[in-house]
Amino acid sequence: MSPFASYLVRRLAQLVPTILFVAIGNFVLVRLAPGDLADVLAGESGAATPEYMAQLRSEFGLDQPLWAQFLAYMNRLAHLNLGYSFRYHQDVLDLIGSRVAATLLLALTAITIALILGVVFGILASRFRGSLLDELISVIATIGFSVPLFWVGLMGVVLFSVKLNWLPIGGMWTIGGQQTGWYGNVVDVGRHLVLPAATLSIFFMAIYSRITRSAMLEVSQLDFVRTARAKGISETRIVVRHILRNALLPIVTLTGLQLGTLLGGSIVIETVFAWPGLGRLAFDAVAGRDINLLLGIFLCNSILVVVMNLIVDILYGVLDPRVELA
Amino acid sequence: MFKISRREMLVGASAMALQLPAFAGQEPHKGGTLIAVVQPEPTALTTVINSSFYHGIVSTNMFDALLTYDENFSPQPGLATSWDVSPDGLTITFKLRRGVKWHDGQPFTSADVKFNFLDVLRKYNARGRINLAPVESIDTPDDFTAIMHLSKPAPALMSALNSQDAQLLPRHLYEGTDIAKNPYNLKPVGTGAFRFKEWRRGEYISMVRNPDYWDQGKPYFDEIIFRIIPDAAARSAALETGEVMYAPYDAVAISDVPRLGKLPNLAISTDGYSYQGHMLMMELNTQRPQTSHPKVRQAISFAMDRQRLTDTVWYGLGTPAKGPIIHTSRFFSSEGVPQYPYDLKKANALLDEAGFPRKENGIRFTLSSSYMPFGETQQSTAQFIKQQLKQVGIDVTVENADLPTYLRRVYTNYDFDINQGSFATFIDPDLGLFRFYSTEQIAKGVAWSNASRYSNPTMDKLIAAQKSEPDEKKRLALMHQFQKMAQTDLPMVPLMEMHHFTTYNRKLHGLRKTPDAVLQGLKDAWLAS
């Protein structure tokens, strides 16, 4: 086995105890909140009797001792079964599956926009350090990570949807509309994606541009850059191949971590734009004390974060030959 | 007043005559898609397994029940064409409509009625377990007759048979299955005006016209789509642009109502909600050191400026309460019923009499207040009450919580002095209101039970007597006595009759006006062309 392959196997093997640990932690955590699903259902129904509450708890397995509930949960996990959501009357895996695509589309689009614009702004700011352009980018970045996203989102809706009528208010596609063919659908989803993706990317773009700028400035002071210049390499090549490649390391780390969390959904953006993603599902699961669904979402998120970390570590090796993956 | 001159009138009349053809589009007509909004998203598409209002808003379009109700809440035909209550009140005979089909083509019969009342509603429906408790057995001598036998007379039962409270599910798809897990809860098959089409969770629920609907000529819409838009401001925007045309049950922020009401394309209506009789009240814990004193409870009631609460916090969407029963109900009476107009002097005097003088800092004692976490206005109400009580030297700590935490705190731990919120008293108080006053309803761990733990044997007798009193006049007299006693003992302090509201596009016509209209589907509604 090559050193890289054995590294990969070792890292993947480490995932198992990590995820198990997370699963146990989740199981304990979700039970710390007062109240359970039977309370919620009785509360929503406007009336109940003690017998009805007992019937619900026995149906949900909440009348079992905690250790028995835990063993049942572990047993299900061992069979790759995330359980049944008694609140939504559906399998947890189906519920999560129905939301993943929307979340992936939104998160990946937003991160891609943020990365491209953020890195370009960062490069420009560092190349023209102290100039008007640098100042301008700095001001935009500060605004970007200090304004609340729900406000930016709502203002976007007011301007582009209510006043100008250019873009839809929310949702993922035109409901009840007649889109014809593959192309029509892509355009339709694209139109719905513009506002939420742009809003979500603002915050990340601001961070990326600041980090790129400072990393670029730091690297450009290093000896090998001076050596490269002394060798007469073109400035563009120095910036792209020598400075940027090294400056990318912190950005890769950050993107990996953020992507991990973003794939869990962005509650604020999904709420403002009625985007049918995982974040809202998780929020509703907390409010409804839907333990099986909540554990399922938490577990998927944890796996995503851990896997993203692994990918970041591997990318490190690719970007920086000094890092050995063995 | 404005005056119209003769000339203007003539001009107007001729203009009207010219416009006549345009009125052709103003008659009910078939066609079109209605985009509505429901908030929050239902968790199933029948009220049988979750009877919250948002389950009703959607599912009553696809399901019928034995009865509907008119504007005075008198029973009207639904799937039952006639009914007969025996003089002793112990037998109700329903004649069922012939030729009704479930959406899958199977015939609807009395066997469906029997199955639903005995095996479904009484077991799986939280409210049905209570409302239908007197139903002992049901005879089905033929396919179109169902005879209900009761253990004791239950006059309130006839007010709980609409498709919100007693929705009928198809026996052939439910019998022998786990009702709560039955897949048809998510893709319903009913007898209603609309057939289920599609549900994309987090996005929309859609339904299409039932061409075989028994009420001929109805419904009018080809399709209804209920969208899920979780943010209130986004819902306002969707109504403003016309993307959404119908938004029932306080779907926009109450502070946005005055602005939206002024827009030319939108209208606000408070019709169709009084069946639930939502009353803003304070439930006072009668087992706590201060609120156990009737004089303290009366003082708290005197300290409330109900008019100002209605006008400021609720933007006028309410009527200051005169008692625990809403004033439009036939059971309401005020004669000899103690009233608590805003009077700080009386409040202060009562608190002194109760033995709680002001201390040096001007405070008599501190109370802890929990409120139902149903929207920001309840929180503002809690703050309003805090300010009001400060004036008479009562310091209030407001506790914030989400729904399950709140329910545990109030209904399991009884850890509150004031429990404030919207209490569903229902059109017949026996279906809702009385549980807050009855000793029988002190049930630890049960939401919306008697959390004040008020217990008065005379009150219990009154409640029991009216429950099985078949004579309407005698029952009204008992209700009158109840109101006097409730307003004297005051375990519940009524603040305001709540007016829920619907925001809709002016192109939408034919919305029903019955007390339960919002929970009775949209089969009469149509869009102007």
PDB file of N, CA and C in Angstrom, chain B residues 140-223:
ATOM      1  N   THR B 140     -75.565   0.533  12.708  1.00  0.00           N
ATOM      2  CA  THR B 140     -75.664   0.878  11.286  1.00  0.00           C
ATOM      3  C   THR B 140     -76.676  -0.071  10.630  1.00  0.00           C
ATOM      4  N   PRO B 141     -77.980   0.207  10.779  1.00  0.00           N
ATOM      5  CA  PRO B 141     -79.004  -0.680  10.224  1.00  0.00           C
ATOM      6  C   PRO B 141     -78.925  -0.790   8.704  1.00  0.00           C
ATOM      7  N   ASP B 142     -78.487   0.272   8.034  1.00  0.00           N
ATOM      8  CA  ASP B 142     -78.244   0.178   6.585  1.00  0.00           C
ATOM      9  C   ASP B 142     -77.066   1.080   6.242  1.00  0.00           C
ATOM     10  N   ASP B 143     -76.707   1.098   4.964  1.00  0.00           N
ATOM     11  CA  ASP B 143     -75.514   1.835   4.533  1.00  0.00           C
ATOM     12  C   ASP B 143     -75.602   3.340   4.762  1.00  0.00           C
ATOM     13  N   PHE B 144     -76.846   3.845   4.922  1.00  0.00           N
ATOM     14  CA  PHE B 144     -76.991   5.299   4.998  1.00  0.00           C
ATOM     15  C   PHE B 144     -77.653   5.778   6.280  1.00  0.00           C
ATOM     16  N   THR B 145     -77.579   4.961   7.331  1.00  0.00           N
ATOM     17  CA  THR B 145     -78.097   5.367   8.634  1.00  0.00           C
ATOM     18  C   THR B 145     -77.072   5.006   9.700  1.00  0.00           C
ATOM     19  N   ALA B 146     -76.757   5.975  10.544  1.00  0.00           N
ATOM     20  CA  ALA B 146     -75.865   5.703  11.677  1.00  0.00           C
ATOM     21  C   ALA B 146     -76.562   6.199  12.934  1.00  0.00           C
ATOM     22  N   ILE B 147     -76.754   5.312  13.894  1.00  0.00           N
ATOM     23  CA  ILE B 147     -77.449   5.679  15.131  1.00  0.00           C
ATOM     24  C   ILE B 147     -76.436   5.659  16.273  1.00  0.00           C
ATOM     25  N   MET B 148     -76.231   6.825  16.838  1.00  0.00           N
ATOM     26  CA  MET B 148     -75.226   6.991  17.888  1.00  0.00           C
ATOM     27  C   MET B 148     -75.897   6.857  19.249  1.00  0.00           C
ATOM     28  N   HIS B 149     -75.425   5.959  20.085  1.00  0.00           N
ATOM     29  CA  HIS B 149     -75.977   5.813  21.432  1.00  0.00           C
ATOM     30  C   HIS B 149     -75.004   6.427  22.437  1.00  0.00           C
ATOM     31  N   LEU B 150     -75.541   7.285  23.302  1.00  0.00           N
ATOM     32  CA  LEU B 150     -74.688   7.986  24.258  1.00  0.00           C
ATOM     33  C   LEU B 150     -74.926   7.456  25.674  1.00  0.00           C
ATOM     34  N   SER B 151     -73.894   7.536  26.503  1.00  0.00           N
ATOM     35  CA  SER B 151     -74.024   7.074  27.891  1.00  0.00           C
ATOM     36  C   SER B 151     -74.807   8.089  28.716  1.00  0.00           C
ATOM     37  N   LYS B 152     -74.754   9.367  28.292  1.00  0.00           N
ATOM     38  CA  LYS B 152     -75.524  10.422  28.958  1.00  0.00           C
ATOM     39  C   LYS B 152     -75.740  11.534  27.921  1.00  0.00           C
ATOM     40  N   PRO B 153     -76.734  12.374  28.137  1.00  0.00           N
ATOM     41  CA  PRO B 153     -76.942  13.434  27.143  1.00  0.00           C
ATOM     42  C   PRO B 153     -75.689  14.298  27.004  1.00  0.00           C
ATOM     43  N   ALA B 154     -75.384  14.724  25.786  1.00  0.00           N
ATOM     44  CA  ALA B 154     -74.187  15.536  25.540  1.00  0.00           C
ATOM     45  C   ALA B 154     -74.521  16.624  24.530  1.00  0.00           C
ATOM     46  N   PRO B 155     -75.193  17.695  24.999  1.00  0.00           N
ATOM     47  CA  PRO B 155     -75.631  18.735  24.052  1.00  0.00           C
ATOM     48  C   PRO B 155     -74.469  19.370  23.276  1.00  0.00           C
ATOM     49  N   ALA B 156     -73.274  19.413  23.874  1.00  0.00           N
ATOM     50  CA  ALA B 156     -72.156  20.057  23.188  1.00  0.00           C
ATOM     51  C   ALA B 156     -71.677  19.239  21.999  1.00  0.00           C
ATOM     52  N   LEU B 157     -71.999  17.955  21.996  1.00  0.00           N
ATOM     53  CA  LEU B 157     -71.511  17.071  20.931  1.00  0.00           C
ATOM     54  C   LEU B 157     -71.911  17.561  19.541  1.00  0.00           C
ATOM     55  N   MET B 158     -73.146  18.099  19.446  1.00  0.00           N
ATOM     56  CA  MET B 158     -73.614  18.546  18.137  1.00  0.00           C
ATOM     57  C   MET B 158     -72.837  19.765  17.630  1.00  0.00           C
ATOM     58  N   SER B 159     -72.007  20.361  18.485  1.00  0.00           N
ATOM     59  CA  SER B 159     -71.167  21.491  18.055  1.00  0.00           C
ATOM     60  C   SER B 159     -69.747  21.042  17.727  1.00  0.00           C
ATOM     61  N   ALA B 160     -69.494  19.735  17.748  1.00  0.00           N
ATOM     62  CA  ALA B 160     -68.124  19.256  17.539  1.00  0.00           C
ATOM     63  C   ALA B 160     -68.069  18.243  16.412  1.00  0.00           C
ATOM     64  N   LEU B 161     -68.875  18.449  15.380  1.00  0.00           N
ATOM     65  CA  LEU B 161     -68.925  17.445  14.311  1.00  0.00           C
ATOM     66  C   LEU B 161     -68.561  18.033  12.949  1.00  0.00           C
ATOM     67  N   ASN B 162     -67.803  19.116  12.928  1.00  0.00           N
ATOM     68  CA  ASN B 162     -67.353  19.631  11.627  1.00  0.00           C
ATOM     69  C   ASN B 162     -66.051  18.936  11.246  1.00  0.00           C
ATOM     70  N   SER B 163     -65.517  19.286  10.083  1.00  0.00           N
ATOM     71  CA  SER B 163     -64.376  18.508   9.606  1.00  0.00           C
ATOM     72  C   SER B 163     -63.063  18.941  10.254  1.00  0.00           C
ATOM     73  N   GLN B 164     -63.107  19.922  11.135  1.00  0.00           N
ATOM     74  CA  GLN B 164     -61.935  20.191  11.959  1.00  0.00           C
ATOM     75  C   GLN B 164     -61.908  19.229  13.144  1.00  0.00           C
ATOM     76  N   ASP B 165     -63.054  19.041  13.792  1.00  0.00           N
ATOM     77  CA  ASP B 165     -63.103  18.244  15.013  1.00  0.00           C
ATOM     78  C   ASP B 165     -63.415  16.773  14.775  1.00  0.00           C
ATOM     79  N   ALA B 166     -64.116  16.451  13.706  1.00  0.00           N
ATOM     80  CA  ALA B 166     -64.507  15.051  13.494  1.00  0.00           C
ATOM     81  C   ALA B 166     -64.389  14.689  12.024  1.00  0.00           C
ATOM     82  N   GLN B 167     -63.180  14.831  11.495  1.00  0.00           N
ATOM     83  CA  GLN B 167     -62.898  14.506  10.109  1.00  0.00           C
ATOM     84  C   GLN B 167     -63.068  12.997   9.890  1.00  0.00           C
ATOM     85  N   LEU B 168     -63.650  12.629   8.741  1.00  0.00           N
ATOM     86  CA  LEU B 168     -63.891  11.201   8.498  1.00  0.00           C
ATOM     87  C   LEU B 168     -62.863  10.627   7.521  1.00  0.00           C
ATOM     88  N   LEU B 169     -62.170   9.568   7.969  1.00  0.00           N
ATOM     89  CA  LEU B 169     -61.153   8.908   7.149  1.00  0.00           C
ATOM     90  C   LEU B 169     -61.777   7.668   6.490  1.00  0.00           C
ATOM     91  N   PRO B 170     -61.219   7.238   5.347  1.00  0.00           N
ATOM     92  CA  PRO B 170     -61.777   6.062   4.671  1.00  0.00           C
ATOM     93  C   PRO B 170     -61.447   4.773   5.427  1.00  0.00           C
ATOM     94  N   ARG B 171     -62.487   4.051   5.822  1.00  0.00           N
ATOM     95  CA  ARG B 171     -62.289   2.827   6.589  1.00  0.00           C
ATOM     96  C   ARG B 171     -61.472   1.804   5.795  1.00  0.00           C
ATOM     97  N   HIS B 172     -61.742   1.708   4.487  1.00  0.00           N
ATOM     98  CA  HIS B 172     -61.075   0.657   3.705  1.00  0.00           C
ATOM     99  C   HIS B 172     -59.565   0.861   3.603  1.00  0.00           C
ATOM    100  N   LEU B 173     -59.071   2.078   3.903  1.00  0.00           N
ATOM    101  CA  LEU B 173     -57.622   2.300   3.857  1.00  0.00           C
ATOM    102  C   LEU B 173     -56.992   2.358   5.247  1.00  0.00           C
ATOM    103  N   TYR B 174     -57.835   2.399   6.278  1.00  0.00           N
ATOM    104  CA  TYR B 174     -57.292   2.572   7.631  1.00  0.00           C
ATOM    105  C   TYR B 174     -57.528   1.374   8.543  1.00  0.00           C
ATOM    106  N   GLU B 175     -58.604   0.637   8.288  1.00  0.00           N
ATOM    107  CA  GLU B 175     -58.953  -0.427   9.224  1.00  0.00           C
ATOM    108  C   GLU B 175     -57.829  -1.463   9.301  1.00  0.00           C
ATOM    109  N   GLY B 176     -57.475  -1.825  10.530  1.00  0.00           N
ATOM    110  CA  GLY B 176     -56.446  -2.839  10.722  1.00  0.00           C
ATOM    111  C   GLY B 176     -55.027  -2.318  10.584  1.00  0.00           C
ATOM    112  N   THR B 177     -54.869  -0.991  10.395  1.00  0.00           N
ATOM    113  CA  THR B 177     -53.510  -0.450  10.286  1.00  0.00           C
ATOM    114  C   THR B 177     -53.188   0.342  11.545  1.00  0.00           C
ATOM    115  N   ASP B 178     -51.893   0.688  11.692  1.00  0.00           N
ATOM    116  CA  ASP B 178     -51.486   1.592  12.764  1.00  0.00           C
ATOM    117  C   ASP B 178     -51.891   2.999  12.302  1.00  0.00           C
ATOM    118  N   ILE B 179     -52.966   3.526  12.896  1.00  0.00           N
ATOM    119  CA  ILE B 179     -53.560   4.780  12.407  1.00  0.00           C
ATOM    120  C   ILE B 179     -52.519   5.896  12.340  1.00  0.00           C
ATOM    121  N   ALA B 180     -51.710   6.043  13.392  1.00  0.00           N
ATOM    122  CA  ALA B 180     -50.763   7.153  13.442  1.00  0.00           C
ATOM    123  C   ALA B 180     -49.676   7.030  12.384  1.00  0.00           C
ATOM    124  N   LYS B 181     -49.380   5.783  11.952  1.00  0.00           N
ATOM    125  CA  LYS B 181     -48.307   5.591  10.969  1.00  0.00           C
ATOM    126  C   LYS B 181     -48.844   5.311   9.575  1.00  0.00           C
ATOM    127  N   ASN B 182     -50.152   5.350   9.402  1.00  0.00           N
ATOM    128  CA  ASN B 182     -50.730   5.035   8.099  1.00  0.00           C
ATOM    129  C   ASN B 182     -50.224   6.018   7.031  1.00  0.00           C
ATOM    130  N   PRO B 183     -49.699   5.485   5.908  1.00  0.00           N
ATOM    131  CA  PRO B 183     -49.128   6.395   4.895  1.00  0.00           C
ATOM    132  C   PRO B 183     -50.145   7.389   4.318  1.00  0.00           C
ATOM    133  N   TYR B 184     -51.449   7.055   4.417  1.00  0.00           N
ATOM    134  CA  TYR B 184     -52.453   7.974   3.857  1.00  0.00           C
ATOM    135  C   TYR B 184     -52.615   9.247   4.693  1.00  0.00           C
ATOM    136  N   ASN B 185     -51.989   9.280   5.863  1.00  0.00           N
ATOM    137  CA  ASN B 185     -51.981  10.532   6.623  1.00  0.00           C
ATOM    138  C   ASN B 185     -51.217  11.612   5.860  1.00  0.00           C
ATOM    139  N   LEU B 186     -50.313  11.179   4.970  1.00  0.00           N
ATOM    140  CA  LEU B 186     -49.486  12.121   4.221  1.00  0.00           C
ATOM    141  C   LEU B 186     -49.968  12.298   2.778  1.00  0.00           C
ATOM    142  N   LYS B 187     -50.837  11.402   2.305  1.00  0.00           N
ATOM    143  CA  LYS B 187     -51.387  11.522   0.941  1.00  0.00           C
ATOM    144  C   LYS B 187     -52.865  11.170   1.042  1.00  0.00           C
ATOM    145  N   PRO B 188     -53.638  12.077   1.634  1.00  0.00           N
ATOM    146  CA  PRO B 188     -54.976  11.731   2.080  1.00  0.00           C
ATOM    147  C   PRO B 188     -55.953  11.360   0.963  1.00  0.00           C
ATOM    148  N   VAL B 189     -56.877  10.489   1.333  1.00  0.00           N
ATOM    149  CA  VAL B 189     -58.000  10.132   0.479  1.00  0.00           C
ATOM    150  C   VAL B 189     -59.251  10.487   1.276  1.00  0.00           C
ATOM    151  N   GLY B 190     -59.942  11.525   0.841  1.00  0.00           N
ATOM    152  CA  GLY B 190     -61.126  11.962   1.571  1.00  0.00           C
ATOM    153  C   GLY B 190     -62.356  11.917   0.689  1.00  0.00           C
ATOM    154  N   THR B 191     -63.391  12.646   1.118  1.00  0.00           N
ATOM    155  CA  THR B 191     -64.561  12.806   0.260  1.00  0.00           C
ATOM    156  C   THR B 191     -64.688  14.271  -0.132  1.00  0.00           C
ATOM    157  N   GLY B 192     -63.726  15.085   0.256  1.00  0.00           N
ATOM    158  CA  GLY B 192     -63.831  16.536   0.167  1.00  0.00           C
ATOM    159  C   GLY B 192     -63.789  17.104  -1.239  1.00  0.00           C
ATOM    160  N   ALA B 193     -63.924  18.429  -1.310  1.00  0.00           N
ATOM    161  CA  ALA B 193     -64.042  19.138  -2.576  1.00  0.00           C
ATOM    162  C   ALA B 193     -62.761  19.088  -3.410  1.00  0.00           C
ATOM    163  N   PHE B 194     -61.633  18.883  -2.732  1.00  0.00           N
ATOM    164  CA  PHE B 194     -60.365  18.832  -3.460  1.00  0.00           C
ATOM    165  C   PHE B 194     -59.655  17.505  -3.195  1.00  0.00           C
ATOM    166  N   ARG B 195     -58.972  17.026  -4.230  1.00  0.00           N
ATOM    167  CA  ARG B 195     -58.199  15.793  -4.106  1.00  0.00           C
ATOM    168  C   ARG B 195     -56.732  16.128  -3.917  1.00  0.00           C
ATOM    169  N   PHE B 196     -56.099  15.368  -3.045  1.00  0.00           N
ATOM    170  CA  PHE B 196     -54.675  15.566  -2.810  1.00  0.00           C
ATOM    171  C   PHE B 196     -53.883  15.359  -4.099  1.00  0.00           C
ATOM    172  N   LYS B 197     -52.911  16.252  -4.345  1.00  0.00           N
ATOM    173  CA  LYS B 197     -52.062  16.068  -5.519  1.00  0.00           C
ATOM    174  C   LYS B 197     -50.611  15.813  -5.111  1.00  0.00           C
ATOM    175  N   GLU B 198     -50.018  16.742  -4.374  1.00  0.00           N
ATOM    176  CA  GLU B 198     -48.588  16.600  -4.077  1.00  0.00           C
ATOM    177  C   GLU B 198     -48.225  17.367  -2.820  1.00  0.00           C
ATOM    178  N   TRP B 199     -47.276  16.835  -2.076  1.00  0.00           N
ATOM    179  CA  TRP B 199     -46.750  17.552  -0.911  1.00  0.00           C
ATOM    180  C   TRP B 199     -45.239  17.517  -0.985  1.00  0.00           C
ATOM    181  N   ARG B 200     -44.634  18.652  -1.183  1.00  0.00           N
ATOM    182  CA  ARG B 200     -43.175  18.755  -1.097  1.00  0.00           C
ATOM    183  C   ARG B 200     -42.874  19.462   0.210  1.00  0.00           C
ATOM    184  N   ARG B 201     -42.378  18.686   1.163  1.00  0.00           N
ATOM    185  CA  ARG B 201     -42.133  19.219   2.503  1.00  0.00           C
ATOM    186  C   ARG B 201     -41.248  20.456   2.452  1.00  0.00           C
ATOM    187  N   GLY B 202     -41.644  21.443   3.217  1.00  0.00           N
ATOM    188  CA  GLY B 202     -40.852  22.676   3.263  1.00  0.00           C
ATOM    189  C   GLY B 202     -41.162  23.595   2.101  1.00  0.00           C
ATOM    190  N   GLU B 203     -41.982  23.135   1.130  1.00  0.00           N
ATOM    191  CA  GLU B 203     -42.255  23.967  -0.036  1.00  0.00           C
ATOM    192  C   GLU B 203     -43.745  24.226  -0.254  1.00  0.00           C
ATOM    193  N   TYR B 204     -44.504  23.172  -0.509  1.00  0.00           N
ATOM    194  CA  TYR B 204     -45.930  23.400  -0.764  1.00  0.00           C
ATOM    195  C   TYR B 204     -46.738  22.106  -0.655  1.00  0.00           C
ATOM    196  N   ILE B 205     -48.047  22.301  -0.521  1.00  0.00           N
ATOM    197  CA  ILE B 205     -49.001  21.198  -0.565  1.00  0.00           C
ATOM    198  C   ILE B 205     -50.002  21.577  -1.649  1.00  0.00           C
ATOM    199  N   SER B 206     -50.253  20.684  -2.602  1.00  0.00           N
ATOM    200  CA  SER B 206     -51.195  21.062  -3.655  1.00  0.00           C
ATOM    201  C   SER B 206     -52.335  20.049  -3.757  1.00  0.00           C
ATOM    202  N   MET B 207     -53.471  20.539  -4.219  1.00  0.00           N
ATOM    203  CA  MET B 207     -54.664  19.702  -4.371  1.00  0.00           C
ATOM    204  C   MET B 207     -55.457  20.195  -5.568  1.00  0.00           C
ATOM    205  N   VAL B 208     -56.175  19.283  -6.205  1.00  0.00           N
ATOM    206  CA  VAL B 208     -56.940  19.647  -7.407  1.00  0.00           C
ATOM    207  C   VAL B 208     -58.426  19.397  -7.189  1.00  0.00           C
ATOM    208  N   ARG B 209     -59.248  20.005  -8.039  1.00  0.00           N
ATOM    209  CA  ARG B 209     -60.692  19.876  -7.935  1.00  0.00           C
ATOM    210  C   ARG B 209     -61.130  18.411  -7.982  1.00  0.00           C
ATOM    211  N   ASN B 210     -62.060  18.061  -7.107  1.00  0.00           N
ATOM    212  CA  ASN B 210     -62.658  16.731  -7.133  1.00  0.00           C
ATOM    213  C   ASN B 210     -63.856  16.779  -8.078  1.00  0.00           C
ATOM    214  N   PRO B 211     -63.732  16.181  -9.271  1.00  0.00           N
ATOM    215  CA  PRO B 211     -64.815  16.329 -10.260  1.00  0.00           C
ATOM    216  C   PRO B 211     -66.100  15.609  -9.828  1.00  0.00           C
ATOM    217  N   ASP B 212     -65.959  14.655  -8.888  1.00  0.00           N
ATOM    218  CA  ASP B 212     -67.136  13.897  -8.448  1.00  0.00           C
ATOM    219  C   ASP B 212     -67.696  14.419  -7.135  1.00  0.00           C
ATOM    220  N   TYR B 213     -67.374  15.672  -6.793  1.00  0.00           N
ATOM    221  CA  TYR B 213     -67.796  16.158  -5.484  1.00  0.00           C
ATOM    222  C   TYR B 213     -69.313  16.196  -5.376  1.00  0.00           C
ATOM    223  N   TRP B 214     -69.835  15.808  -4.196  1.00  0.00           N
ATOM    224  CA  TRP B 214     -71.286  15.682  -4.039  1.00  0.00           C
ATOM    225  C   TRP B 214     -72.023  17.016  -4.103  1.00  0.00           C
ATOM    226  N   ASP B 215     -71.348  18.109  -3.713  1.00  0.00           N
ATOM    227  CA  ASP B 215     -71.995  19.425  -3.754  1.00  0.00           C
ATOM    228  C   ASP B 215     -71.830  19.958  -5.176  1.00  0.00           C
ATOM    229  N   GLN B 216     -72.840  19.689  -6.017  1.00  0.00           N
ATOM    230  CA  GLN B 216     -72.670  19.909  -7.455  1.00  0.00           C
ATOM    231  C   GLN B 216     -72.349  21.361  -7.805  1.00  0.00           C
ATOM    232  N   GLY B 217     -71.426  21.501  -8.761  1.00  0.00           N
ATOM    233  CA  GLY B 217     -71.019  22.832  -9.188  1.00  0.00           C
ATOM    234  C   GLY B 217     -69.831  23.357  -8.402  1.00  0.00           C
ATOM    235  N   LYS B 218     -69.511  22.690  -7.296  1.00  0.00           N
ATOM    236  CA  LYS B 218     -68.390  23.132  -6.474  1.00  0.00           C
ATOM    237  C   LYS B 218     -67.340  22.045  -6.446  1.00  0.00           C
ATOM    238  N   PRO B 219     -66.113  22.377  -6.188  1.00  0.00           N
ATOM    239  CA  PRO B 219     -65.581  23.712  -5.923  1.00  0.00           C
ATOM    240  C   PRO B 219     -65.304  24.466  -7.224  1.00  0.00           C
ATOM    241  N   TYR B 220     -64.833  25.710  -7.083  1.00  0.00           N
ATOM    242  CA  TYR B 220     -64.577  26.523  -8.265  1.00  0.00           C
ATOM    243  C   TYR B 220     -63.139  26.436  -8.764  1.00  0.00           C
ATOM    244  N   PHE B 221     -62.188  26.376  -7.838  1.00  0.00           N
ATOM    245  CA  PHE B 221     -60.780  26.368  -8.273  1.00  0.00           C
ATOM    246  C   PHE B 221     -60.395  25.037  -8.916  1.00  0.00           C
ATOM    247  N   ASP B 222     -59.547  25.111  -9.937  1.00  0.00           N
ATOM    248  CA  ASP B 222     -58.967  23.895 -10.503  1.00  0.00           C
ATOM    249  C   ASP B 222     -57.957  23.318  -9.517  1.00  0.00           C
ATOM    250  N   GLU B 223     -57.258  24.219  -8.843  1.00  0.00           N
ATOM    251  CA  GLU B 223     -56.172  23.769  -7.979  1.00  0.00           C
ATOM    252  C   GLU B 223     -55.956  24.769  -6.852  1.00  0.00           C
TER     253      GLU B 223
END
